[in-house]
Short mmCIF file of C-alpha atoms in Angstrom, two decimals:
data_model
loop_
_atom_site.label_atom_id
_atom_site.label_comp_id
_atom_site.label_asym_id
_atom_site.label_seq_id
_atom_site.Cartn_x
_atom_site.Cartn_y
_atom_site.Cartn_z
CA MET A 1 -0.22 0.04 0.11
CA LEU A 2 2.90 2.30 1.12
CA ASP A 3 4.70 1.95 -2.37
CA THR A 4 1.29 2.75 -4.39
CA PRO A 5 1.87 5.57 -6.45
CA LYS A 6 0.45 8.96 -5.80
CA GLY A 7 -1.01 9.06 -9.08
CA LEU A 8 -3.17 6.37 -8.23
CA ARG A 9 -3.91 6.71 -4.78
CA ILE A 10 -7.51 8.95 -3.77
CA HIS A 11 -6.43 12.61 -2.80
CA ILE A 12 -8.35 14.04 0.16
CA GLY A 13 -7.96 17.62 0.77
CA LEU A 14 -8.23 19.90 3.80
CA PHE A 15 -9.50 23.32 3.36
CA GLY A 16 -10.75 26.35 5.65
CA ARG A 17 -9.55 29.52 7.33
CA ARG A 18 -6.55 30.31 9.55
CA ASN A 19 -6.56 28.38 12.60
CA ALA A 20 -9.39 26.49 12.07
CA GLY A 21 -7.74 23.19 13.18
CA LYS A 22 -6.98 21.72 9.46
CA SER A 23 -3.53 20.34 10.68
CA SER A 24 -4.80 19.28 13.66
CA LEU A 25 -7.41 17.02 11.94
CA ALA A 26 -4.76 15.87 9.26
CA ASN A 27 -2.46 14.63 11.92
CA ALA A 28 -5.65 13.13 13.85
CA LEU A 29 -7.06 10.96 10.76
CA THR A 30 -3.50 9.56 9.43
CA ASN A 31 -2.51 8.98 13.25
CA GLN A 32 0.66 10.59 12.21
CA HIS A 33 2.37 14.13 12.65
CA ILE A 34 2.10 15.48 9.03
CA SER A 35 1.70 18.98 9.96
CA ILE A 36 2.96 21.69 12.32
CA VAL A 37 0.12 22.42 14.93
CA SER A 38 -0.05 26.12 16.37
CA ASP A 39 -2.41 28.47 17.71
CA VAL A 40 -0.64 31.21 15.43
CA PRO A 41 -2.95 31.66 12.38
CA GLY A 42 -1.06 31.05 9.08
CA THR A 43 1.45 28.04 9.96
CA THR A 44 0.44 26.10 7.26
CA THR A 45 1.92 27.96 4.40
CA ASP A 46 2.16 25.72 1.23
CA PRO A 47 -0.07 22.55 0.57
CA VAL A 48 1.57 19.70 2.79
CA GLU A 49 1.19 16.19 1.55
CA LYS A 50 1.22 12.96 2.95
CA ALA A 51 0.52 9.49 1.58
CA CYS A 52 -0.82 6.68 3.93
CA GLU A 53 -3.49 4.25 4.02
CA LEU A 54 -6.88 4.47 5.16
CA ALA A 55 -8.93 1.17 5.70
CA PRO A 56 -11.09 0.18 3.55
CA ILE A 57 -10.39 2.46 1.01
CA GLY A 58 -6.66 1.73 0.57
CA PRO A 59 -3.86 4.27 -0.41
CA VAL A 60 -4.58 7.85 -0.08
CA VAL A 61 -3.02 11.18 0.03
CA PHE A 62 -4.06 13.88 2.67
CA ILE A 63 -3.30 17.45 1.60
CA ASP A 64 -2.96 20.18 4.30
CA THR A 65 -3.55 23.76 2.62
CA ALA A 66 -3.02 26.98 3.63
CA GLY A 67 -5.94 29.18 5.09
CA VAL A 68 -8.40 30.51 2.64
CA ASP A 69 -8.32 33.70 4.59
CA ASP A 70 -4.51 34.23 4.32
CA VAL A 71 -3.62 38.34 4.14
CA GLY A 72 -1.26 40.27 2.13
CA GLU A 73 0.39 39.67 -1.43
CA LEU A 74 2.14 36.60 -0.13
CA GLY A 75 -0.96 35.00 1.74
CA ALA A 76 -3.13 35.77 -1.39
CA ALA A 77 -1.12 33.61 -3.45
CA ARG A 78 -1.11 30.96 -1.01
CA VAL A 79 -5.34 31.25 -0.85
CA GLU A 80 -4.97 30.78 -4.95
CA ARG A 81 -2.82 27.52 -4.33
CA SER A 82 -5.07 26.43 -1.98
CA LYS A 83 -8.12 27.20 -4.09
CA THR A 84 -6.23 25.38 -7.06
CA VAL A 85 -5.83 22.24 -5.09
CA LEU A 86 -9.65 22.15 -4.22
CA GLU A 87 -10.19 21.80 -8.29
CA TRP A 88 -8.87 18.86 -8.28
CA VAL A 89 -8.68 16.50 -5.07
CA ASP A 90 -11.08 13.88 -5.12
CA VAL A 91 -12.67 14.82 -1.61
CA ALA A 92 -12.34 17.84 -0.05
CA LEU A 93 -12.89 18.34 4.17
CA ILE A 94 -13.80 21.59 4.34
CA ILE A 95 -12.91 22.66 7.83
CA ALA A 96 -15.07 25.47 9.92
CA SER A 97 -15.89 26.54 13.62
CA ALA A 98 -18.40 24.80 15.33
CA ALA A 99 -19.26 28.40 16.62
CA GLY A 100 -20.57 29.13 12.91
CA LEU A 101 -19.95 29.83 9.45
CA GLU A 102 -17.85 32.28 8.34
CA ALA A 103 -18.02 33.72 4.21
CA ASP A 104 -15.07 32.34 3.57
CA ASP A 105 -16.53 28.45 4.64
CA ARG A 106 -19.85 29.26 2.75
CA ASP A 107 -17.70 29.91 -0.38
CA LEU A 108 -15.77 26.60 -0.14
CA VAL A 109 -18.91 24.89 -0.04
CA ALA A 110 -20.46 26.32 -2.69
CA THR A 111 -17.16 26.12 -5.01
CA ALA A 112 -16.83 22.41 -4.10
CA ARG A 113 -20.26 22.27 -5.31
CA ARG A 114 -20.00 24.01 -8.50
CA LEU A 115 -16.61 21.97 -9.16
CA GLY A 116 -18.64 18.62 -8.76
CA THR A 117 -16.20 17.44 -5.41
CA ALA A 118 -17.38 15.45 -2.96
CA ALA A 119 -16.67 17.25 0.06
CA VAL A 120 -18.12 17.12 3.80
CA LEU A 121 -18.23 20.01 6.04
CA VAL A 122 -16.46 19.77 9.54
CA LEU A 123 -17.77 21.75 12.12
CA ASN A 124 -14.23 21.59 14.41
CA LYS A 125 -13.38 22.90 17.95
CA ALA A 126 -16.79 21.85 19.28
CA GLY A 127 -15.12 21.19 22.55
CA VAL A 128 -14.33 25.00 22.86
CA THR A 129 -17.93 25.96 21.59
CA PRO A 130 -20.72 23.39 20.57
CA PRO A 131 -22.61 24.07 17.44
CA SER A 132 -25.91 25.72 18.38
CA GLU A 133 -29.50 24.57 16.78
CA ALA A 134 -29.29 27.59 14.42
CA VAL A 135 -25.86 26.64 13.24
CA LEU A 136 -26.96 23.13 12.72
CA ALA A 137 -29.88 23.74 10.82
CA GLU A 138 -27.97 26.27 8.21
CA VAL A 139 -25.14 23.80 7.67
CA LYS A 140 -28.15 21.24 7.03
CA ALA A 141 -29.42 23.22 4.43
CA LEU A 142 -26.10 23.49 2.55
CA GLY A 143 -26.73 19.95 1.12
CA ILE A 144 -23.42 18.49 1.77
CA PRO A 145 -22.95 15.85 4.62
CA VAL A 146 -21.67 17.47 8.08
CA VAL A 147 -19.42 16.11 10.76
CA VAL A 148 -19.11 17.51 14.62
CA THR A 149 -15.18 17.35 15.56
CA ASP A 150 -12.57 18.36 17.94
CA ALA A 151 -9.44 17.36 16.77
CA ARG A 152 -7.56 18.03 20.32
CA ASP A 153 -9.53 15.45 22.27
CA ARG A 154 -10.18 13.47 18.96
CA THR A 155 -13.82 13.47 19.63
CA GLY A 156 -15.51 13.01 16.16
CA ILE A 157 -12.67 11.63 14.44
CA ASP A 158 -14.13 8.15 13.68
CA ALA A 159 -17.57 9.60 12.55
CA LEU A 160 -15.79 11.74 10.26
CA ARG A 161 -13.02 8.84 8.71
CA GLU A 162 -16.46 7.03 8.20
CA ALA A 163 -18.06 10.17 6.39
CA ILE A 164 -14.71 10.11 3.75
CA ILE A 165 -15.14 6.47 3.30
CA ARG A 166 -18.71 6.95 2.39
CA LEU A 167 -17.50 9.78 -0.24
CA VAL A 168 -15.03 7.76 -2.05
CA GLU A 169 -17.38 4.89 -2.22
CA ASP A 170 -20.42 6.96 -3.43
CA ASP A 171 -19.20 9.78 -5.14
CA THR A 172 -15.89 9.60 -6.60
CA GLU A 173 -15.04 8.18 -9.86
CA PRO A 174 -12.47 5.98 -10.19
CA ASP A 175 -9.56 5.71 -13.03
CA ARG A 176 -10.63 4.09 -16.39
CA PRO A 177 -8.64 0.89 -16.96
CA LEU A 178 -5.32 1.57 -18.57
CA ALA A 179 -5.29 -1.55 -20.39
CA GLY A 180 -7.17 -3.93 -19.10
CA ASP A 181 -10.44 -2.87 -21.15
CA LEU A 182 -8.50 -4.13 -24.02
CA ALA A 183 -8.19 -7.74 -23.18
CA HIS A 184 -9.89 -10.63 -22.21
CA ALA A 185 -9.04 -14.01 -20.19
CA ASP A 186 -6.35 -16.02 -22.92
CA ASP A 187 -5.78 -13.22 -25.11
CA THR A 188 -2.19 -11.98 -25.65
CA ALA A 189 -0.80 -8.70 -25.58
CA VAL A 190 2.62 -7.70 -26.94
CA LEU A 191 3.97 -4.43 -25.05
CA VAL A 192 6.96 -2.52 -26.53
CA THR A 193 9.15 -0.93 -24.10
CA PRO A 194 12.18 0.74 -25.33
CA ILE A 195 14.93 0.95 -23.12
CA ASP A 196 16.13 4.55 -23.72
CA SER A 197 17.87 7.24 -21.46
CA GLY A 198 14.21 8.22 -20.47
CA ALA A 199 14.11 4.80 -18.51
CA PRO A 200 14.52 4.25 -15.06
CA LYS A 201 17.76 2.32 -14.09
CA GLY A 202 16.56 -1.24 -13.28
CA ARG A 203 12.83 -0.34 -13.62
CA LEU A 204 10.00 -0.02 -16.09
CA ILE A 205 7.92 3.43 -16.41
CA LEU A 206 4.80 3.70 -14.27
CA PRO A 207 2.51 3.38 -17.27
CA GLN A 208 4.18 0.04 -18.68
CA VAL A 209 3.94 -1.57 -14.65
CA GLN A 210 0.33 -0.62 -14.83
CA ALA A 211 -0.29 -2.16 -18.25
CA ILE A 212 1.37 -5.51 -17.05
CA ARG A 213 -0.64 -5.57 -13.97
CA GLU A 214 -3.75 -4.91 -15.25
CA LEU A 215 -3.68 -7.62 -18.25
CA LEU A 216 -2.28 -10.33 -15.57
CA ASP A 217 -5.47 -9.02 -13.61
CA ALA A 218 -7.65 -9.89 -16.82
CA HIS A 219 -5.64 -13.09 -16.67
CA ALA A 220 -4.30 -12.74 -20.25
CA LYS A 221 -1.09 -13.22 -21.44
CA VAL A 222 1.99 -10.41 -21.93
CA VAL A 223 4.86 -10.32 -23.84
CA VAL A 224 7.00 -7.49 -23.43
CA VAL A 225 9.64 -6.36 -25.86
CA GLN A 226 11.91 -3.75 -26.90
CA GLN A 227 10.96 -2.36 -30.52
CA ASP A 228 13.59 -4.08 -32.88
CA ARG A 229 11.91 -7.68 -31.73
CA VAL A 230 8.21 -6.86 -32.37
CA ALA A 231 7.64 -8.73 -36.12
CA GLU A 232 9.93 -11.46 -33.96
CA ALA A 233 7.40 -11.68 -31.17
CA ILE A 234 4.35 -11.92 -33.53
CA ALA A 235 5.53 -14.61 -35.70
CA GLU A 236 6.27 -16.84 -32.50
CA LEU A 237 3.07 -16.61 -31.33
CA LYS A 238 0.32 -19.07 -32.43
CA ARG A 239 -2.38 -16.99 -33.05
CA PRO A 240 -1.93 -13.03 -33.44
CA PRO A 241 -2.36 -10.82 -30.40
CA ALA A 242 -5.21 -9.04 -29.32
CA PHE A 243 -3.35 -5.90 -29.79
CA VAL A 244 0.37 -4.34 -29.68
CA MET A 245 0.56 -0.98 -27.05
CA THR A 246 4.19 0.59 -27.36
CA ASP A 247 5.66 3.53 -26.53
CA SER A 248 4.91 6.24 -28.67
CA GLN A 249 8.51 7.46 -29.47
CA ALA A 250 8.81 4.00 -30.79
CA ILE A 251 5.73 4.34 -33.15
CA ASP A 252 7.52 4.41 -36.51
CA ASP A 253 9.26 0.97 -35.85
CA VAL A 254 6.38 -0.36 -34.59
CA VAL A 255 4.05 0.40 -37.25
CA ARG A 256 6.40 -0.95 -39.73
CA GLN A 257 6.49 -4.60 -37.87
CA THR A 258 3.11 -4.66 -36.76
CA PRO A 259 0.26 -6.25 -39.57
CA GLU A 260 -2.44 -3.76 -40.24
CA SER A 261 -5.10 -6.63 -39.01
CA ILE A 262 -3.70 -6.12 -35.35
CA PRO A 263 -4.92 -3.47 -33.11
CA LEU A 264 -2.24 -1.20 -32.37
CA THR A 265 -2.22 1.60 -29.43
CA THR A 266 0.16 3.60 -27.14
CA PHE A 267 1.10 3.78 -23.34
CA SER A 268 -0.03 7.64 -23.66
CA LEU A 269 -3.16 7.38 -25.55
CA GLN A 270 -4.44 4.60 -23.30
CA MET A 271 -3.18 7.27 -20.46
CA ALA A 272 -5.45 9.94 -21.92
CA TYR A 273 -8.49 7.29 -21.74
CA ALA A 274 -7.64 6.39 -18.46
CA LYS A 275 -7.09 9.50 -16.77
CA SER A 276 -8.45 12.20 -19.01
CA ASP A 277 -11.16 12.76 -22.04
CA LEU A 278 -9.82 10.82 -24.99
CA ILE A 279 -12.32 12.42 -27.39
CA ALA A 280 -11.61 15.76 -26.21
CA LEU A 281 -8.11 15.30 -26.60
CA ALA A 282 -8.14 13.38 -29.78
CA GLU A 283 -10.57 16.41 -31.28
CA GLY A 284 -7.90 18.59 -29.75
CA THR A 285 -5.10 17.09 -31.76
CA ALA A 286 -6.87 18.42 -35.00
CA ALA A 287 -5.80 21.99 -33.84
CA LEU A 288 -1.91 20.91 -34.93
CA ALA A 289 -3.15 20.82 -38.35
CA ARG A 290 -3.95 24.32 -37.83
CA LEU A 291 -0.82 26.12 -36.42
CA LYS A 292 0.38 29.46 -38.00
CA ASP A 293 3.93 31.01 -37.90
CA GLY A 294 4.10 32.76 -34.54
CA ASP A 295 1.52 30.52 -33.09
CA ARG A 296 2.46 29.66 -29.17
CA VAL A 297 2.23 26.05 -28.10
CA LEU A 298 2.39 25.04 -24.31
CA ILE A 299 3.98 21.85 -23.28
CA CYS A 300 2.54 20.88 -20.23
CA GLU A 301 4.34 18.16 -17.66
CA THR A 302 2.82 16.98 -14.18
CA CYS A 303 6.23 15.88 -12.75
CA SER A 304 9.44 17.53 -12.39
CA HIS A 305 11.88 15.30 -13.62
CA HIS A 306 15.21 15.72 -14.69
CA PRO A 307 15.54 16.40 -18.53
CA GLN A 308 16.98 13.92 -20.42
CA LYS A 309 19.58 14.59 -23.55
CA ASP A 310 16.55 13.17 -25.94
CA ASP A 311 14.12 14.46 -23.67
CA ILE A 312 10.26 14.05 -25.08
CA GLY A 313 9.03 17.23 -23.97
CA ARG A 314 11.30 19.56 -24.30
CA LEU A 315 13.31 18.26 -27.44
CA LYS A 316 11.51 15.50 -29.46
CA ILE A 317 7.92 17.24 -29.82
CA PRO A 318 9.21 20.51 -30.50
CA ARG A 319 11.41 19.30 -33.19
CA TRP A 320 9.02 17.03 -34.81
CA LEU A 321 6.05 19.95 -34.76
CA ARG A 322 8.65 22.27 -36.52
CA GLU A 323 9.60 19.62 -38.98
CA LYS A 324 5.54 18.60 -39.50
CA THR A 325 4.11 21.94 -39.63
CA GLY A 326 6.86 24.25 -41.12
CA ARG A 327 6.11 26.95 -38.94
CA LYS A 328 7.68 29.13 -36.69
CA LEU A 329 6.38 28.48 -33.16
CA GLU A 330 6.64 29.41 -30.04
CA ILE A 331 7.03 26.40 -27.64
CA GLU A 332 7.02 26.65 -23.65
CA VAL A 333 6.86 24.63 -21.40
CA ALA A 334 5.20 24.57 -18.14
CA VAL A 335 6.27 21.64 -15.37
CA GLY A 336 4.75 20.52 -12.21
CA LYS A 337 1.49 21.02 -10.83
CA ASP A 338 1.55 24.77 -12.02
CA PHE A 339 -0.67 25.37 -14.84
CA PRO A 340 -1.26 28.97 -16.67
CA ASP A 341 -4.73 30.47 -15.38
CA ASP A 342 -4.59 32.24 -18.76
CA LEU A 343 -4.67 29.84 -21.40
CA ARG A 344 -5.75 31.96 -24.20
CA PRO A 345 -2.39 33.08 -25.89
CA TYR A 346 -2.02 29.42 -26.38
CA ALA A 347 -2.91 27.72 -30.00
CA VAL A 348 -2.75 24.48 -28.56
CA LEU A 349 -1.79 22.78 -25.21
CA ILE A 350 0.17 19.47 -25.50
CA GLN A 351 -0.40 17.55 -22.04
CA CYS A 352 1.98 14.69 -20.69
CA GLY A 353 0.48 11.38 -19.82
CA GLY A 354 -0.13 12.44 -16.40
CA CYS A 355 1.10 9.39 -14.61
CA VAL A 356 2.09 11.34 -11.48
CA VAL A 357 -1.06 13.01 -10.97
CA THR A 358 -4.97 11.96 -10.63
CA ARG A 359 -8.06 11.67 -13.09
CA ARG A 360 -9.42 14.87 -11.58
CA HIS A 361 -6.18 16.75 -11.88
CA MET A 362 -6.10 15.76 -15.59
CA LEU A 363 -10.03 16.57 -16.29
CA MET A 364 -9.44 19.97 -14.34
CA ARG A 365 -6.65 20.82 -16.92
CA LEU A 366 -8.95 19.83 -19.59
CA ARG A 367 -11.91 21.81 -18.26
CA ARG A 368 -10.02 24.88 -17.68
CA ALA A 369 -8.87 24.28 -21.74
CA LYS A 370 -12.23 24.11 -22.61
CA ALA A 371 -13.56 26.94 -20.68
CA GLN A 372 -10.90 29.36 -22.24
CA ASP A 373 -11.73 27.61 -25.69
CA VAL A 374 -8.02 26.20 -26.27
CA PRO A 375 -7.59 22.99 -27.99
CA MET A 376 -5.76 20.30 -26.03
CA THR A 377 -3.89 17.42 -26.86
CA ASN A 378 -1.20 14.95 -25.22
CA TYR A 379 1.93 13.55 -25.61
CA GLY A 380 0.75 10.19 -27.36
CA LEU A 381 -2.02 11.37 -29.60
CA ALA A 382 0.24 14.59 -30.62
CA ILE A 383 3.25 12.05 -31.59
CA CYS A 384 1.26 9.85 -33.54
CA TYR A 385 -0.09 12.64 -35.50
CA LEU A 386 3.23 14.37 -36.00
CA ARG A 387 4.47 10.80 -37.10
CA GLY A 388 1.77 10.36 -39.57
CA HIS A 389 -0.20 7.07 -37.42
CA LEU A 390 -3.05 9.03 -35.64
CA GLU A 391 -5.64 7.27 -37.45
CA ARG A 392 -3.97 3.94 -37.03
CA VAL A 393 -3.49 4.21 -33.20
CA LEU A 394 -7.18 5.67 -32.78
CA SER A 395 -8.87 2.66 -34.43
CA CYS A 396 -9.03 1.04 -31.01
CA HIS A 397 -11.38 3.57 -29.93
CA PRO A 398 -13.64 4.58 -33.12
CA GLU A 399 -15.55 7.63 -31.19
CA ALA A 400 -12.36 9.16 -30.28
CA LEU A 401 -11.10 8.49 -34.22
CA ALA A 402 -14.47 9.82 -35.12
CA ALA A 403 -14.10 13.20 -32.97
CA TYR A 404 -10.61 13.71 -34.71
CA ARG A 405 -11.83 13.22 -38.17
CA ALA A 406 -14.98 15.75 -37.61
CA ALA A 407 -12.75 18.41 -36.05
CA LEU A 408 -10.27 18.01 -38.84
CA ALA A 409 -12.84 18.45 -41.16
CA LYS A 410 -13.66 21.89 -39.89
#
């Protein structure tokens, strides 16, 4: 459980005013000292993450955020960071005083409901001032679960934990399978995993490991090869594989070795299916065909890995973009969980697979792009388009292929 990557964990955020007791509740829920607790308002300045296990849910991440009533220029930046976290967590714990709600508390509840974020309102410090009948009547009318707690003496912590479990079970949407939907018991899948400078020493990258595990869970057979052994692997099978899945960067070699009759996809394309909205991203890929001189393109990475000498986001995709389009493009890179508020200057966004973040995080980015009418695609879709193989790999997802064709025809 403790080795489960953060991108596959349920993310639970704690939000509220300064000194509402968010850090104390985080410590009580995890039974660990993950956040500094103080009577001084504003002790937590940046989101603090702690990965742990919450039975019976399993692996989760608790995120303790700065107070939404922080002041000053730096405080305003902290507030914006907290509100950004509210956009992509799976569950929000909105911590308020049992003495009564403030405007900030009501705003958090309204925002969570608008975003569709599963939320519970926690009336904390009830040992100091128990909630009055008027307060209980007001919070009941908000339409979200309410729990009364006092983190210092652990009153109500078990009830809060049970409320979180119910929200996760009833109101959160799990990731779609990365590869499990493509195979059935007794099928064989061929996975192409190049070992290049970007491959971690002694290990495979997360999407490759995840695909292998899902296929084994489906009781399928898995053949894992490098890109120069694809044709050989297929020829040695008694019957054709159900599909071939490859790293996008090896797509040229794999297409040459894979008969048209065998479905072909990529790890990154399947990440778009599992973590985001493949149909919307396929539609956004058509924007690459309309790029003009001077257009700005944003490469979006959710992790902050050390750039490689042949880095896919910083070097290969920009090079292939310029080769394919013949245009003079301004290509920028946004790294980590920071994502520009104003996306309108960009002609298209090219998002990484998002293996280190949650599905809600990826959907948040797509939602922002749609709201500003900026097309978004992802690494795998963009690479396959730039190398001339997009329709081939989208054949595994007919609705996405139709969306791409329709957008290309506009």
